[in-house]
Amino acid sequence: MRVVELASGGFSWNPVSDVTQMWAYPFMVNAFRAGAIVAVLAGCVGWFLVLRRQTFAGHSLAMVGFPGAAGATLIGVSASAGYFGFCVAAALVLAALPRAGRHSGGAEAALTGTVQAFLLACGYLFVALYKGFLNGVNALLFGSFLGITTDQVLVLFVVAAAALAGLAAVGRPLLFASADPDVAAARGVPVRALGTVFLVLVGATAAEVGQITGSLLVFALLVMPAATAQALTARPALGLALSVLLALAATWLGLVAAYYSPYPIGFYVSTFAFGGYVLARAGSGTLRTVRRLS
Amino acid sequence: MRDAAVRVGDRTLWSGVDVRIERGEFVAVLGPNGVGKSTLLKVLLGRLRPEPGSEIEVLGARPGRAGDRIGYLPQRRGFDPSLRIRGTDLVRLGLDGDRWGTPLPALLPLPGNRRRARAAADRVAEVIETVGASGYAHRSIGACSGGEQQRLLIAQALVRRPDLLLLDEPLDSLDLPNQSAVAALVGRICHEHDVAVVMVAHDVNPILHHLDRVVYLAEGGAVSGRPHDVITGPTLSRLYRTPVEVLRTSGGRLVVVGGPEAPALHADRHPPHRARPRTEPDVPEGARPVRHFVRGARRARG
């Protein structure tokens, strides 16, 4: 749907007038608010996710949001509840999977992948059972910024605040357990329990991000900005800040672009985040080459 | 410090270990694969319970009670090359990584915040200087070489000024020059900073000249004492109840032949005729290993 047709005018290269124009619509204000909340949370949690090399787990948790939302709509509950319920439950299941050691990722990944494919199929079944909801599939999979209500923004904010508070409470030991699990365990850091807490945080984050970018494009905010930040710096504090800023920039730029063009938001957010990643990799690669040659 | 009186009786892996380690002593734990060398460290850490009847005291307390005063370096494989975290961050985590919460940025004008942050940063810089890793501590740890990673990890184990350092095969997977450089570093820390070091080792040769004592583990028994009293044919033959011969090369290296799982000292990994380097090829400035080599060599001969 082309939003600009509903709006009063086109893109003008005058940021002030463009922003006033966009923000004249309450749904756009809500979209910017929701985007900001989700971007900050995804930037922080995503940074740890990339550091811990658990992106596959993040992917699976994001996928689970689709059957969650579709199932919730089918039984007449809000899609939000479905996202959070399914994603957090899946995080607990993932955390409970037996883990023989640090490098036993293969069997675990296969199991996760199998269950994830089944759940995606279930999601599609729910959509088919709920006739007339079929138009919403695109939004569930690829995101939408239309019709975000103030109540929804409030829920996003409360969950994000709780998740960020939780992350701040375990931040230092989580970093220790992520970078150096053996020594952390020897120092009495509860490495396994922290892994569970972190997966639940990832579940909540995937549920939040999924409501903006759609289940399939959660990585645009959860992984791309964090991966870009880590390509640019190995400093934890700076990396976290960069990750949040990049996620925020991709989301807001994506919203602006989607508002003024006929193409979907998920595409724009992903494209901006991807562009940032490519630039960062190319830039740091060039820098290394230059340093080696000089 | 009347340090660790370790006596472990009747254990399936090893038994009758009777060692007393004084402050500032460098002790190696030797033995064939699977004999329970790493297990000994875990018992000292309090992560494994010894058999009833064992009397173990670590730094004047039961194992596991002396947490902060023990630095531990687990047996390891290198870091993943893609791990994007700096050496300094890793050392800093050794200082306070087990505390809950998230450190506040040093710029926040809270009372005491800036001073604490500065003190922590100074301590991290100091210990990195001690191990001679200042040149690469700011690099991403995955991009460091094995020897560089090992030095940073020793710094991490040292950062809380422990009285006892437990190192599990820190020389494994290092090349020969790095093995002797890291061995010299550990010897220097041990003698200059008065830290007791217990090192599990595969090959005694790189550390031989820095050692004060060795513990040789075998199934069902153990011997300990000065290296040149313990690593002899008769002693090891008695321990393993099978003829064992200890050969000494002209360079002073030891080769054990005919152990239960020969060669226990992995002498085959190194050409025995290779002269021990007089100067360290891979020692950063500030590590000053040469003097130590001389000191260690004299002690070994006497």
Coordinates of C-alpha atoms in Angstrom, one line a residue, chain B residues 65-259:
Chain B
R65 CA 37.2 -21.3 49.9
A66 CA 40.1 -19.2 48.6
G67 CA 38.4 -18.1 45.5
D68 CA 39.9 -14.6 44.9
R69 CA 43.4 -15.7 45.8
I70 CA 43.7 -18.3 43.2
G71 CA 44.3 -17.6 39.5
Y72 CA 43.2 -20.4 37.2
L73 CA 44.0 -20.9 33.5
P74 CA 42.0 -23.9 32.1
Q75 CA 43.3 -26.2 29.4
R76 CA 42.3 -24.6 26.2
R77 CA 42.1 -24.4 22.5
G78 CA 42.7 -20.9 21.1
F79 CA 39.9 -18.3 20.8
D80 CA 37.7 -18.3 17.7
P81 CA 39.4 -15.9 15.2
S82 CA 36.0 -14.1 14.8
L83 CA 35.7 -13.3 18.5
R84 CA 35.6 -9.5 18.6
I85 CA 36.8 -8.6 22.0
R86 CA 40.1 -7.0 23.0
G87 CA 42.8 -8.6 25.1
T88 CA 42.4 -5.7 27.7
D89 CA 38.6 -6.5 28.0
L90 CA 39.4 -10.1 28.7
V91 CA 41.9 -9.2 31.4
R92 CA 39.5 -6.7 32.8
L93 CA 36.9 -9.5 33.0
G94 CA 39.3 -11.5 35.1
L95 CA 39.3 -8.6 37.5
D96 CA 35.6 -8.1 38.1
G97 CA 33.8 -10.1 35.4
D98 CA 32.0 -12.2 38.0
R99 CA 30.3 -9.2 39.6
W100 CA 26.6 -8.6 38.6
G101 CA 25.5 -5.5 36.8
T102 CA 27.1 -3.5 34.1
P103 CA 30.0 -1.2 34.6
L104 CA 29.0 2.5 34.3
P105 CA 30.9 4.5 31.7
A106 CA 33.9 6.2 33.3
L107 CA 32.6 9.6 32.1
L108 CA 29.5 9.6 34.4
P109 CA 30.1 12.1 37.1
L110 CA 29.1 9.9 40.0
P111 CA 31.1 10.0 43.3
G112 CA 33.9 7.5 43.2
N113 CA 32.9 6.2 39.8
R114 CA 35.8 7.7 37.9
R115 CA 38.3 6.8 40.6
R116 CA 37.2 3.2 40.6
A117 CA 37.3 3.0 36.8
R118 CA 40.8 4.5 36.8
A119 CA 42.1 2.1 39.4
A120 CA 40.7 -0.9 37.5
A121 CA 42.2 0.4 34.2
D122 CA 45.6 1.0 35.9
R123 CA 45.7 -2.5 37.4
V124 CA 44.8 -4.0 34.0
A125 CA 47.5 -2.0 32.2
E126 CA 50.0 -2.9 34.9
V127 CA 49.4 -6.7 34.7
I128 CA 49.5 -6.5 30.9
E129 CA 52.9 -4.8 31.2
T130 CA 54.1 -7.6 33.5
V131 CA 53.4 -10.3 30.9
G132 CA 54.8 -8.0 28.2
A133 CA 51.6 -7.9 26.2
S134 CA 51.2 -4.1 25.9
G135 CA 51.9 -4.2 22.2
Y136 CA 48.9 -6.2 21.2
A137 CA 46.4 -6.1 24.2
H138 CA 44.3 -3.6 22.3
R139 CA 43.8 -6.0 19.4
S140 CA 40.9 -8.3 19.0
I141 CA 41.8 -11.5 20.9
G142 CA 40.9 -13.7 17.9
A143 CA 43.5 -11.9 15.9
C144 CA 46.4 -12.6 18.3
S145 CA 48.7 -15.5 17.9
G146 CA 48.7 -18.5 20.3
G147 CA 51.6 -17.2 22.3
E148 CA 50.1 -13.7 22.6
Q149 CA 46.7 -15.2 23.7
Q150 CA 48.5 -17.3 26.3
R151 CA 50.3 -14.3 27.7
L152 CA 47.0 -12.3 27.9
L153 CA 45.3 -15.3 29.6
I154 CA 48.2 -15.4 32.2
A155 CA 47.6 -11.7 32.7
Q156 CA 43.9 -12.5 33.2
A157 CA 44.7 -15.1 35.8
L158 CA 47.2 -12.7 37.6
V159 CA 45.1 -9.6 37.6
R160 CA 43.6 -10.1 41.1
R161 CA 47.1 -10.6 42.6
P162 CA 46.5 -14.3 43.5
D163 CA 48.8 -16.1 45.9
L164 CA 48.4 -19.3 43.9
L165 CA 48.3 -19.8 40.1
L166 CA 46.9 -23.0 38.6
L167 CA 47.9 -23.4 35.0
D168 CA 46.6 -26.3 32.9
E169 CA 48.9 -27.1 30.0
P170 CA 49.6 -23.4 29.1
L171 CA 52.4 -24.5 26.7
D172 CA 50.3 -26.9 24.7
S173 CA 49.8 -25.9 21.1
L174 CA 52.5 -23.3 21.3
D175 CA 55.6 -23.5 19.0
L176 CA 59.0 -24.1 20.6
P177 CA 60.2 -20.5 20.9
N178 CA 56.9 -19.4 22.4
Q179 CA 57.0 -22.4 24.8
S180 CA 60.3 -21.4 26.3
A181 CA 59.2 -17.7 26.4
V182 CA 56.0 -18.4 28.2
A183 CA 57.8 -20.8 30.5
A184 CA 60.3 -18.1 31.3
L185 CA 57.5 -15.6 31.9
V186 CA 55.7 -17.9 34.4
G187 CA 59.0 -18.6 36.1
R188 CA 59.7 -14.9 36.5
I189 CA 56.2 -14.2 37.8
C190 CA 56.5 -17.0 40.2
H191 CA 59.9 -16.0 41.7
E192 CA 59.6 -12.2 41.5
H193 CA 56.0 -11.8 42.5
D194 CA 56.2 -14.5 45.0
V195 CA 53.2 -16.5 43.6
A196 CA 53.1 -20.2 44.0
V197 CA 52.5 -21.8 40.6
V198 CA 51.2 -25.3 39.9
M199 CA 51.5 -26.1 36.2
V200 CA 50.1 -29.2 34.5
A201 CA 52.5 -30.0 31.7
H202 CA 52.9 -32.5 28.9
D203 CA 56.6 -31.9 28.4
V204 CA 58.8 -31.0 31.2
N205 CA 61.7 -29.7 29.1
P206 CA 60.5 -26.1 28.4
I207 CA 60.0 -25.5 32.1
L208 CA 62.7 -27.7 33.5
H209 CA 65.1 -24.9 34.4
H210 CA 62.5 -22.9 36.2
L211 CA 61.0 -25.7 38.3
D212 CA 61.4 -26.1 42.0
R213 CA 59.5 -29.3 42.3
V214 CA 57.6 -31.8 40.2
V215 CA 54.7 -34.1 41.0
Y216 CA 54.7 -37.2 38.9
L217 CA 51.3 -38.9 38.8
A218 CA 50.7 -42.5 37.9
E219 CA 47.8 -44.9 38.2
G220 CA 47.6 -45.7 41.9
G221 CA 50.6 -43.7 43.0
A222 CA 52.6 -40.5 42.8
V223 CA 56.1 -39.2 43.6
S224 CA 57.1 -35.6 44.2
G225 CA 60.3 -33.8 44.8
R226 CA 63.1 -31.9 43.1
P227 CA 63.0 -32.5 39.3
H228 CA 66.4 -34.2 39.1
D229 CA 65.6 -36.5 42.0
V230 CA 62.2 -37.6 40.6
I231 CA 62.8 -37.8 36.8
T232 CA 65.3 -40.6 37.0
G233 CA 65.1 -44.1 35.7
P234 CA 64.9 -45.9 39.1
T235 CA 62.2 -43.6 40.6
L236 CA 59.9 -43.7 37.5
S237 CA 60.5 -47.5 37.1
R238 CA 59.3 -47.9 40.7
L239 CA 56.3 -45.7 40.2
Y240 CA 55.1 -47.3 37.0
R241 CA 56.3 -50.8 37.9
T242 CA 57.9 -51.2 34.5
P243 CA 61.5 -50.5 33.3
V244 CA 61.8 -46.8 32.5
E245 CA 64.9 -45.1 31.3
V246 CA 65.6 -41.4 31.5
L247 CA 68.1 -40.1 29.0
R248 CA 69.8 -36.8 29.2
T249 CA 70.9 -35.0 26.0
S250 CA 73.9 -32.8 25.9
G251 CA 71.6 -29.8 25.9
G252 CA 70.2 -30.8 29.2
R253 CA 66.8 -32.0 27.9
L254 CA 65.3 -35.1 29.4
V255 CA 63.8 -38.0 27.4
V256 CA 61.8 -40.6 29.1
V257 CA 61.8 -44.0 27.4
G258 CA 59.6 -47.0 28.1
G259 CA 56.9 -45.5 30.3

